[in-house]
XYZ file of C-alpha atoms in Angstrom:
601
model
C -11.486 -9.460 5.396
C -13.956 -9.649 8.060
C -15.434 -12.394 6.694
C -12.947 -14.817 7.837
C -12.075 -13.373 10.797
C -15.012 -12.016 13.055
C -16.212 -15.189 14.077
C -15.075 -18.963 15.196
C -14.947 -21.589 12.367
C -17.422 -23.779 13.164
C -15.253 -26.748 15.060
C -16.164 -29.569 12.187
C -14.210 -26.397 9.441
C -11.305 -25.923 11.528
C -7.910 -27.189 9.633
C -10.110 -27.519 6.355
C -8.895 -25.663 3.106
C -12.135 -24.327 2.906
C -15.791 -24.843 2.847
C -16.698 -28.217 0.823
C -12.829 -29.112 -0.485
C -10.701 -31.932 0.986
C -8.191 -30.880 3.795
C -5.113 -29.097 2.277
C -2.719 -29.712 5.337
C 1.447 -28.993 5.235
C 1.790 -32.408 5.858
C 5.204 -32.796 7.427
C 5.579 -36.377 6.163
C 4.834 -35.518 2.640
C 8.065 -35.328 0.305
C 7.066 -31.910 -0.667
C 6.649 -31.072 3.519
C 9.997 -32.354 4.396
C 11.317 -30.856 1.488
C 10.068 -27.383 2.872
C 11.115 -28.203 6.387
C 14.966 -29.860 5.264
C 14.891 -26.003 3.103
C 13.923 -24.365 5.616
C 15.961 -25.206 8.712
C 19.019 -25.549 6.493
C 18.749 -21.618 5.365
C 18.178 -20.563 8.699
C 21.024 -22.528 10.021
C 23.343 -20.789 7.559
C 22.264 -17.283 8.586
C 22.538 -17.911 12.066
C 26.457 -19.103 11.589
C 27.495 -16.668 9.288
C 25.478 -13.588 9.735
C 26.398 -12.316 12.622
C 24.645 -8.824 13.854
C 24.665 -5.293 12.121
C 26.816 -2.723 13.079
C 24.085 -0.886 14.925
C 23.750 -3.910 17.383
C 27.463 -3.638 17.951
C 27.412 -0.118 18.987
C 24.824 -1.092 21.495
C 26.910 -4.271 22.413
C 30.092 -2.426 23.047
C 28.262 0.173 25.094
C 26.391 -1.994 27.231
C 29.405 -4.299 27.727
C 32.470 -1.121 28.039
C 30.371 0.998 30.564
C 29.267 -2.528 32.677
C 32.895 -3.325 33.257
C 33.188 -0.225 34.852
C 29.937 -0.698 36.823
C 27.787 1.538 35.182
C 23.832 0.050 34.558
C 22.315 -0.217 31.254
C 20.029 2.468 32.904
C 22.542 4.596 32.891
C 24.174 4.574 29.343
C 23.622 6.061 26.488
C 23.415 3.639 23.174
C 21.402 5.804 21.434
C 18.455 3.444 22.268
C 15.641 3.951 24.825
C 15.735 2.099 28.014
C 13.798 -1.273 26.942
C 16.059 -2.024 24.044
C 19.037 -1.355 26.085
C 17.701 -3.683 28.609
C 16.376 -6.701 26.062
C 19.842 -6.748 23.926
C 21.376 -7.180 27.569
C 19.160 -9.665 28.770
C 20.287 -11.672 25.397
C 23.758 -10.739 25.821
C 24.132 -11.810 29.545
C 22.829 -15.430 28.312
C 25.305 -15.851 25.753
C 29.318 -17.019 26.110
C 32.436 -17.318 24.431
C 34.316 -15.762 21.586
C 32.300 -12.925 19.816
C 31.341 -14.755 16.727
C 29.888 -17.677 19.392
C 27.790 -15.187 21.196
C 26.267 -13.734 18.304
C 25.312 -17.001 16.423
C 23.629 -17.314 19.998
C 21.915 -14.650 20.028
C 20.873 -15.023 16.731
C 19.153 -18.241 18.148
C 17.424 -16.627 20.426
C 15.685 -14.441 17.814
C 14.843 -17.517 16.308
C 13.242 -18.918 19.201
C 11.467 -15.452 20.003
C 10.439 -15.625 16.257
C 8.707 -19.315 16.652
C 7.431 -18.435 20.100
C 5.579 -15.589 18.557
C 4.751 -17.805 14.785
C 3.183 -20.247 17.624
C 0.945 -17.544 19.937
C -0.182 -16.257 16.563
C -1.305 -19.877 14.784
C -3.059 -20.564 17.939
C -5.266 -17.645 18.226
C -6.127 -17.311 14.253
C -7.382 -20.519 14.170
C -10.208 -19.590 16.586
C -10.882 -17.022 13.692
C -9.938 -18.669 9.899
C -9.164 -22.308 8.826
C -5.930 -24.068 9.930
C -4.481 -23.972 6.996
C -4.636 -20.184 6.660
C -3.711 -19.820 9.933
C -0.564 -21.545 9.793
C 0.253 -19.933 6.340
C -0.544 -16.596 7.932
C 1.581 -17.113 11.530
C 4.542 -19.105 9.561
C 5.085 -16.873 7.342
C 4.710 -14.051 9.818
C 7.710 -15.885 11.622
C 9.836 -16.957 9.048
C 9.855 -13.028 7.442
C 11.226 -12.357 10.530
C 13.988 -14.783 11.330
C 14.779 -14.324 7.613
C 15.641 -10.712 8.371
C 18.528 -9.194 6.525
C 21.663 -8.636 8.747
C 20.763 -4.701 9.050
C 17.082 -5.592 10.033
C 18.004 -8.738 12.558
C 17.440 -7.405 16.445
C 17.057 -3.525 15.436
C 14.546 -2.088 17.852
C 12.564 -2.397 14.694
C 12.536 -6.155 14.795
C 11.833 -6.494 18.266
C 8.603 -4.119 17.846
C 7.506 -6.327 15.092
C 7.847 -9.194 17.068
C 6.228 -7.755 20.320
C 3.401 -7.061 18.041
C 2.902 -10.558 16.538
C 2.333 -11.195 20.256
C -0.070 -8.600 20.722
C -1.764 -9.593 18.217
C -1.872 -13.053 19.005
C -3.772 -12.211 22.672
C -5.984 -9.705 21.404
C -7.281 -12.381 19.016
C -7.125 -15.300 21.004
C -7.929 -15.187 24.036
C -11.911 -15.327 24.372
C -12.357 -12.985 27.032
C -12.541 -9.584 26.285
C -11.515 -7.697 28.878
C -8.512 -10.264 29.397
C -7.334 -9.783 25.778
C -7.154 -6.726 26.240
C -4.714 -6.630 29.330
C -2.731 -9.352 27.892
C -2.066 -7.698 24.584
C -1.644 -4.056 26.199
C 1.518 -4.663 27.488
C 3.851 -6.583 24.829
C 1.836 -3.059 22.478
C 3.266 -0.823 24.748
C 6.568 -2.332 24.929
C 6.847 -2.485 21.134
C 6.060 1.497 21.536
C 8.873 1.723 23.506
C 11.606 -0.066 21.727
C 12.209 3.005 20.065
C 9.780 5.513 20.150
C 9.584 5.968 16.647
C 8.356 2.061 16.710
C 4.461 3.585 17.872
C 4.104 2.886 13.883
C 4.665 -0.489 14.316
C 2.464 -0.487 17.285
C -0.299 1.601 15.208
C -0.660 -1.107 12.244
C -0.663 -3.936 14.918
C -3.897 -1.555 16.486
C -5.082 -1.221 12.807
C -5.168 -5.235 12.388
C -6.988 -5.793 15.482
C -9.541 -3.530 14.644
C -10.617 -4.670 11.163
C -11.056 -8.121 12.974
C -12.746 -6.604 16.197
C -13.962 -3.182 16.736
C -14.621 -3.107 20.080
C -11.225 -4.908 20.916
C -9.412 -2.688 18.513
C -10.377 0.558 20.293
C -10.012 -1.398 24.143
C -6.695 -2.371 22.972
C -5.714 1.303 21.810
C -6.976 2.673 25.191
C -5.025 -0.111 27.404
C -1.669 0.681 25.026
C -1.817 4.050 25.879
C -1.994 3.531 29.473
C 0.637 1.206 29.898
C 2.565 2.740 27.691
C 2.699 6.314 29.764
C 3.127 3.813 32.721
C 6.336 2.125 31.553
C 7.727 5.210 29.949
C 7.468 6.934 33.823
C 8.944 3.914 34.942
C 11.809 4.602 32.581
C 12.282 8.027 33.324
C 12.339 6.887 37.153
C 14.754 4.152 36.606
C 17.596 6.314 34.214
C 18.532 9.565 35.052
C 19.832 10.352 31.764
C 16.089 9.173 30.542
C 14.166 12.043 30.124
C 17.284 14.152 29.162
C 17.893 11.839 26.243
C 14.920 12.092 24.880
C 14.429 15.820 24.745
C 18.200 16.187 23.425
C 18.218 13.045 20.506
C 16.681 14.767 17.377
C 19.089 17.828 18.015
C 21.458 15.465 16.319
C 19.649 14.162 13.771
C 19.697 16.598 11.194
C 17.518 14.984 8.804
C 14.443 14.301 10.903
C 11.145 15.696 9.439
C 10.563 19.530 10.390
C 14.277 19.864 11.605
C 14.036 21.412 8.266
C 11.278 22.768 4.973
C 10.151 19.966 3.328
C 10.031 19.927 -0.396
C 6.803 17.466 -1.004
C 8.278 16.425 -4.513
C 11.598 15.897 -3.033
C 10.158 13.529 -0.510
C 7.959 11.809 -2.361
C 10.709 11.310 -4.717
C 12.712 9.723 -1.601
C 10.050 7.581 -0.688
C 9.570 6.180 -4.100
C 13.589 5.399 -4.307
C 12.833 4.136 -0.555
C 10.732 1.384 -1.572
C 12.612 0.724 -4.589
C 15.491 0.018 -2.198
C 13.725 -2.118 0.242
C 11.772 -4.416 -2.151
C 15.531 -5.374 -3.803
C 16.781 -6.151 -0.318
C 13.318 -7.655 0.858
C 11.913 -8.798 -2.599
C 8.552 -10.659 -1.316
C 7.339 -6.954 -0.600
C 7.354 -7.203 -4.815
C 4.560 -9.811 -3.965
C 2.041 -7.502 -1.982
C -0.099 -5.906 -5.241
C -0.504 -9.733 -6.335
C -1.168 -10.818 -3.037
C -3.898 -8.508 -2.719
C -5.269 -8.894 -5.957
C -6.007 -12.735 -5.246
C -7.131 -12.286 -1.612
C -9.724 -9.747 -2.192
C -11.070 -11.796 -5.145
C -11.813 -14.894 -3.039
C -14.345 -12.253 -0.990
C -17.694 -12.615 -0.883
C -19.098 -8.933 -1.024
C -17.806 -5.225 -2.675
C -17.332 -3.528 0.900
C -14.915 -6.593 1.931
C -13.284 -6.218 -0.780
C -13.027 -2.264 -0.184
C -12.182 -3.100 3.363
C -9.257 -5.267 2.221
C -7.517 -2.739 0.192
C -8.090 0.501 2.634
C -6.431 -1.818 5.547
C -3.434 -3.022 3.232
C -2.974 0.501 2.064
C -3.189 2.037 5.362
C -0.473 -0.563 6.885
C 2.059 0.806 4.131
C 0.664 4.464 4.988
C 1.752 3.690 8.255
C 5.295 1.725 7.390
C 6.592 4.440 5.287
C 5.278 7.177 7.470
C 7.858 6.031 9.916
C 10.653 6.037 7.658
C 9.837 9.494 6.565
C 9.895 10.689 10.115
C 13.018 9.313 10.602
C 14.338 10.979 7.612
C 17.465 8.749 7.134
C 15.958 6.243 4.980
C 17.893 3.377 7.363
C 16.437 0.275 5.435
C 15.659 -1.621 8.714
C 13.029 1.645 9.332
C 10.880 -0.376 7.149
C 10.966 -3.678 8.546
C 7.457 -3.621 9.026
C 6.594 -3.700 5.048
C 7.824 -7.332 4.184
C 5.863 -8.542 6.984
C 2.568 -6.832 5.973
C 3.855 -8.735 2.275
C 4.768 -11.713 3.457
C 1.268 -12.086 5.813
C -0.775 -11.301 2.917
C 0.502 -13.641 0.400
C 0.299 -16.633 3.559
C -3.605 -15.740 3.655
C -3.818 -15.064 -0.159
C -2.414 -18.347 -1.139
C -4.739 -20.426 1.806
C -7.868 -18.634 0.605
C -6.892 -19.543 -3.017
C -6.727 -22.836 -2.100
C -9.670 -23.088 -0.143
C -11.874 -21.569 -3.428
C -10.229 -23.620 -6.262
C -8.054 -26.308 -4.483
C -4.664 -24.944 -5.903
C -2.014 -22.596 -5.730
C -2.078 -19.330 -7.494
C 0.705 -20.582 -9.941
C 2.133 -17.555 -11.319
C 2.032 -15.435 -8.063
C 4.257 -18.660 -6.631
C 6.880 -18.955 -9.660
C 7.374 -15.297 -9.152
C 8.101 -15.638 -5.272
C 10.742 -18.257 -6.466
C 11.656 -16.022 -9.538
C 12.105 -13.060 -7.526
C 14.561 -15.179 -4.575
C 16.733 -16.195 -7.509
C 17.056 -12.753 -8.999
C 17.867 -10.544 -6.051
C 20.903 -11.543 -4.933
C 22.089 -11.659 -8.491
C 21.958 -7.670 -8.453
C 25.271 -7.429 -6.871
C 26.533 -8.723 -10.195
C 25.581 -4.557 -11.381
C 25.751 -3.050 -8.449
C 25.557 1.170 -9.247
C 23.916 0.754 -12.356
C 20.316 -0.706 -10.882
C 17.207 1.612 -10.792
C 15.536 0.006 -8.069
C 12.648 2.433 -8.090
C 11.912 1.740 -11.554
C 13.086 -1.937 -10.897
C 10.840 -2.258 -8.057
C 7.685 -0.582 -9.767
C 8.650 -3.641 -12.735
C 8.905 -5.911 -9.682
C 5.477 -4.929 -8.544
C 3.667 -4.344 -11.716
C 4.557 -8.217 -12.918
C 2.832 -9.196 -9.258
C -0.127 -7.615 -9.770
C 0.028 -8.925 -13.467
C 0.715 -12.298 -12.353
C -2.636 -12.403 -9.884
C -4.209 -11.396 -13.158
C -3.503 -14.405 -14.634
C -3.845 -16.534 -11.999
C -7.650 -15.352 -11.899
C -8.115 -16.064 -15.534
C -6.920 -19.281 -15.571
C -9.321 -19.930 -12.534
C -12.241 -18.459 -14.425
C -10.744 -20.593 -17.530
C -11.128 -23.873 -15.972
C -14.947 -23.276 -15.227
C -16.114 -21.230 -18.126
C -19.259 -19.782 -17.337
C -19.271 -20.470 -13.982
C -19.632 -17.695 -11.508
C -17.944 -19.345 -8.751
C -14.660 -18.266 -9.635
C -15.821 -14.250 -9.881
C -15.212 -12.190 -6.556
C -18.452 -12.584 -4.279
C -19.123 -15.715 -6.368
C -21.498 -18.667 -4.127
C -18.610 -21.046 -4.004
C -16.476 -18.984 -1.778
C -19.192 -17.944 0.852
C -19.400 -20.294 4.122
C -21.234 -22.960 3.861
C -21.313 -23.960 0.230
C -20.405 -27.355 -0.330
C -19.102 -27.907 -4.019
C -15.594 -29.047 -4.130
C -13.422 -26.697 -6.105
C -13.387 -27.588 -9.694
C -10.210 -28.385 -10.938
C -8.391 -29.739 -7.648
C -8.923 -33.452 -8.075
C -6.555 -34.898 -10.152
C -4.475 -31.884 -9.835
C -3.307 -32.060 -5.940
C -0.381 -29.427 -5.726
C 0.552 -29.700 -2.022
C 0.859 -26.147 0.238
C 4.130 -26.933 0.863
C 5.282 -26.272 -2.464
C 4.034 -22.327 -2.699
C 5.759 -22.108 1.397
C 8.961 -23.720 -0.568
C 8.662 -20.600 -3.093
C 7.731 -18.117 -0.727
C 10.601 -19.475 1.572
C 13.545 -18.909 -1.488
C 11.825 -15.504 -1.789
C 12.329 -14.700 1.728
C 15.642 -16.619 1.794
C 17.288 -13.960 -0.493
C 18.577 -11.885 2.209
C 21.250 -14.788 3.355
C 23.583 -14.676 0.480
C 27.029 -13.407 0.356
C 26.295 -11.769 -2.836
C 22.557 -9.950 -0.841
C 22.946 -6.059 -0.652
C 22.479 -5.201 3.049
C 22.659 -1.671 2.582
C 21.312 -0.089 -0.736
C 21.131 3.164 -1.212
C 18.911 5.127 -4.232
C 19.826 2.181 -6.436
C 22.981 1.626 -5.715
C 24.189 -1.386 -3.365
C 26.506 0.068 -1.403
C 27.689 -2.774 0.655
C 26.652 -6.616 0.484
C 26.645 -9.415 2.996
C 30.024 -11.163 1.971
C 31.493 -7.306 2.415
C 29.760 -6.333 5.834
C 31.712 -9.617 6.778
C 35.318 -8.696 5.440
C 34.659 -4.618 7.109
C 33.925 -6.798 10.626
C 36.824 -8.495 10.294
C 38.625 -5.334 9.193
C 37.508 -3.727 12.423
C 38.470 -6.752 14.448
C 42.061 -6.799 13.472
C 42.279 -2.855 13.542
C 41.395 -3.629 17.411
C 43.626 -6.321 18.114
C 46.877 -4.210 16.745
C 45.524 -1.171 19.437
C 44.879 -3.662 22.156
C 48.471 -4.905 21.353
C 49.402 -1.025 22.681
C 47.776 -0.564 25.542
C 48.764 -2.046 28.793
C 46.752 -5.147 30.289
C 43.268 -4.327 31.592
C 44.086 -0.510 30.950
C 40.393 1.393 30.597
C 40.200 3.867 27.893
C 38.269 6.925 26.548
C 36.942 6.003 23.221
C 37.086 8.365 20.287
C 35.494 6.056 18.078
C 32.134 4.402 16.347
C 30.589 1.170 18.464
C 31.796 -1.876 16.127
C 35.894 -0.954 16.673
C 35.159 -0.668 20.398
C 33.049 -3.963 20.546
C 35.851 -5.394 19.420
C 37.948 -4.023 21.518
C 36.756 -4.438 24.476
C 38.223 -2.082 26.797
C 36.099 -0.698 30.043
C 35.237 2.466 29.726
C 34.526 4.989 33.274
C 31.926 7.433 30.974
C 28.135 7.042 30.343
C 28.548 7.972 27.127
C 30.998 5.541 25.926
C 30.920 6.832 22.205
C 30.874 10.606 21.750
C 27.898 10.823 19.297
C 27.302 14.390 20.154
C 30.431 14.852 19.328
C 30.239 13.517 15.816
C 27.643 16.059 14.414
C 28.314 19.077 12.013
C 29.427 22.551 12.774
C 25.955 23.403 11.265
C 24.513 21.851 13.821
C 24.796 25.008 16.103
C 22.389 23.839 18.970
C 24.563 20.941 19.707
C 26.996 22.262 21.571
C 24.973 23.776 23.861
C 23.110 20.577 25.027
C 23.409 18.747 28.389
C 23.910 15.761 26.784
C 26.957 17.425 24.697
C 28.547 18.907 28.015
C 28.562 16.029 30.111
C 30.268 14.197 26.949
C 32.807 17.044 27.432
C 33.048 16.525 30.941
C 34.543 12.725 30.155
C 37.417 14.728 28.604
C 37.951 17.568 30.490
C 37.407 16.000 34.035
C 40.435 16.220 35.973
C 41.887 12.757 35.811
C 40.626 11.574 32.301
C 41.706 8.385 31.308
C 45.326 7.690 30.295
C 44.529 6.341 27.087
C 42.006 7.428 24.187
C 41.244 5.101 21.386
C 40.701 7.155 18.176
C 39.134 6.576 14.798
C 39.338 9.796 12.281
C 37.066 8.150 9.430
C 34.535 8.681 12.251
C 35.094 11.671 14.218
C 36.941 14.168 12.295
C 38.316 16.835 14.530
C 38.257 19.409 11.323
C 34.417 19.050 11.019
C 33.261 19.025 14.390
C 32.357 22.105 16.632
C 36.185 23.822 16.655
C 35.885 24.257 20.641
C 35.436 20.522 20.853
C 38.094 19.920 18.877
C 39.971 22.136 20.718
C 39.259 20.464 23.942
C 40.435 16.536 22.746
C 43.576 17.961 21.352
C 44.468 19.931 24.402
C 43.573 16.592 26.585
C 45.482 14.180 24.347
C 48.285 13.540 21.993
C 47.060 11.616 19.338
C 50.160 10.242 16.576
C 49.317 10.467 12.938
C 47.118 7.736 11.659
C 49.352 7.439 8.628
C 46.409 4.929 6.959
C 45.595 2.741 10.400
C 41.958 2.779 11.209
C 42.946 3.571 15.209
C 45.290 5.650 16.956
C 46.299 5.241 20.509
C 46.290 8.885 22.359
C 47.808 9.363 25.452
C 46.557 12.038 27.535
C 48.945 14.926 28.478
C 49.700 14.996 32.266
């Protein structure tokens, strides 16, 4: 690893494939470049019209937007999101216009952009550090895993750490003074920290990358992060009132959070497996990471590089899954971070490949392309998929195809050495072209073009967005029809209530984003509310009183909006219950989605 990264190229090797071997460019007017490029921009079109956002992003939407017609700050609210991520999904939000669908293919573009802005920072500093070509296959495909981001991944806090760590990464690495690296990359690292908290994993493997390039910057970096991020967290805490109190109240109401309860190692361990299982069929080019590593480590020069190499790709998916495990849910867009670490990987193993032999790993590629076709066929048996075991097939035929793609190098030069890991061919400075490239020219663009119908199998209506121990509980074409479900569930309540009319809300985020009503109370959606009767210390929180107070105050609002399927009066705490019901008369839902309540005068 460090051998291609501690130190400048020398200028005359920058953009080369590799020491001694013509210059293996993605050259944009090649048919095979366009071809790629055409691909490309035509898939991420389609995503950005027809995806839309995630339900999650909706709840934060609808708060942000409900409690600001009423004049409340995104300081002030609660979204279940720290302030940063309130504050950046408002900052997109206040940019966009039009009807709902418009403003979210917007905002969807602006992801893109962020995506390409940080693709770019990133090219430009790893070329001070590792040939062009690996540089771009490193940063593009850094970028593209990210703007190819299932639905359920696509602007979670999760995404937005990622991407502020592409950009820390990117100063760190490129910027030639020290000291200035350091205080450019501390503050998009701390930032990424606090997206979400939890995120500090994302921020940790970004730390973790830095430092098996540059030790001394790795540990300067680590020191500055810390700093700034204690500085921006105060400045949080000044800036809300709520902030500190949200923090310290949150994981009452997540019931599933590690040490809110024993933990049974097999059990979890048994999670995680299904876990991955999950996230490789949603994500498949995480399938490609054993493979990837395989051929990267066996274009290095020495045993320790090679050691290095492994430890650092093992500790990144320590550090994914440890944040996922945390969590406790097992949300798929916890692990965003793992097809990234994939996809990054398989950029550098491919561009070291063909710097050493002056070709693509061929089987690793037709398995990228084998693996987009597959997944979104899954759909097709839905409940009856093992995606642990699948996944463990998945990976296992990776790591099988490297294999072969390291025999048939070692084929084409029997007896040679130079195709061995450590072998004279692939240290700098040796100046034998790669046997076997002339005559055989397979352009780069061609393994991107795999790699991008691998990462490309999250945008099809038949691509599970949420999949759950094997089973794929709900797909893209049906996240659509439930939007527009909750869309016309909205309009028939809006059709009730008088014009402009603000309302208490009873119900989850996406039926309020939809319908659109202003809302007087910080908490616009009662999620302390919605927590079991189990849940004894829940009741008793500030958070969960001033909720109450929204209800209870003496001139609540004349009109409740209320969803059962979400907050069901017969499992929450009774004396809550107790409190809506005497506040508001709520008509039998007799199968509607929303009820409109009036509140008893």
């Amino acid at each position: 690893m460090t051998d291609i990264s501690t130190a400048s190229p020398p200028t005359a090797e920058r953009g080369r494939t590799g020491p001694g071997t013509a210059p293996r460019r993605l050259r944009l007017t090649s048919p095979a470049g366009w071809t790629t490029i055409v691909t490309t921009a035509a898939l991420l079109i389609h995503t950005t019209l027809t995806a839309g956002v995630f339900l999650d992003i909706r709840y934060v939407l609808a708060a942000l937007r409900t409690t600001g017609a009423s004049g409340i700050s995104p300081s002030e609210t609660f979204a279940h999101r720290p302030f940063f991520y309130r504050w950046t999904i408002h900052a997109l939000d206040s940019v966009t216009g039009g009807t709902d669908a418009v403003r979210e293919a917007l905002m969807r573009s602006a992801g893109l952009a962020l995506c390409a802005a940080a693709g770019l920072l990133l090219h430009h500093a790893l070329r001070r550090r590792m040939p062009g070509r690996d540089a771009l296959l490193v940063a593009g495909l850094t970028a593209l895993t990210l703007a190819f981001a299932p639905v359920i991944d696509y602007l979670q806090p999760e995404w937005f750490a990622l991407v502020l760590a592409a950009v820390a990464v990117a100063a760190a690495l490129g910027v030639r003074d020290r000291s200035r690296a350091v205080a450019l990359a501390a503050l998009p690292l701390a930032l990424a920290v606090l997206m979400k908290y939890s995120t500090a994993g994302t921020a940790a493997m970004a730390l973790l990358v830095v430092f098996a390039v540059d030790r001394a910057r790795g540990l300067l970096l680590a020191a500055a992060t810390a700093v700034g991020t204690g500085a921006l967290f105060a400045f949080s805490a000044w800036s809300g009132s709520r902030e500190l109190q949200w923090l310290r109240d949150m994981p009452y109401i997540n019931a599933h959070a590690l040490g809110n309860g024993p933990v049974v190692l097999p059990d979890l361990l048994l999670r995680t497996v299904y876990y991955l299982g999950d996230r490789t069929a949603l994500t498949p080019v995480l399938a490609l990471l054993p493979g990837a590593l395989l051929l990267f480590a066996a274009t290095l020069a020495a045993r320790w590089q090679r050691v290095e190499a492994a430890l650092v790709t093992l500790l990144l998916v320590v550090l994914g899954l440890a944040v996922v495990v945390y969590q406790g849910n097992w949300f798929a867009y916890h692990g965003e971070s793992l097809p990234v670490v994939a996809a990054a990987l398989t950029g550098l193993a491919i561009g070291r490949w063909y710097g050493a032999h002056g070709r693509p790993p061929l089987c690793l590629t037709v398995l990228a392309l084998l693996y987009g076709v597959l997944a979104p066929l899954l759909a097709f048996v839905r409940a009856d998929v093992d995606t642990a075991a699948l996944a463990g097939l998945a990976w296992a035929a990776a790591l099988l195809a490297g294999a072969a793609d390291l025999l048939r190098a070692r084929a084409d030069r029997p007896g040679a050495e130079a195709d061995l890991p450590g072998a004279a061919a692939d240290l700098p400075g040796a100046k034998a072209e790669a046997p076997g490239a002339r005559g055989r020219r397979v352009p780069v663009a061609l393994p991107v073009l795999a790699l991008v119908a691998c990462l490309a199998a999250t945008v099809w209506p038949t691509s599970g967005v949420r999949i759950i121990e094997g089973n794929i509980v709900t797909t893209n074409a049906e996240l659509t029809e439930q939007a527009r479900s909750a869309e016309a569930a909205a309009r028939q309540v809006d059709a009730e209530l008088p014009p402009g009319a603000p309302v208490l809300y009873l119900t989850f985020g996406q039926q309020a984003y939809y319908i659109g009503r202003p809302t007087a109370c910080r908490y616009p959606f009662p999620t302390f509310f919605n927590v079991p009767r189990q849940l004894t210390e829940v009741p008793s929180l500030e958070s969960t009183r001033e909720n109450v107070r929204c209800i209870t105050q003496e001139h609540p609002a004349a009109y409740a909006v209320y969803q059962p399927s979400w907050l069901s009066l017969g499992v929450i705490d009774p004396r809550i219950a107790a409190d809506i019901r005497r506040t508001y008369a709520c008509p039998a839902p007799r199968g509607r989605q929303l009820v409109v309540c009036r509140a008893r005068r």
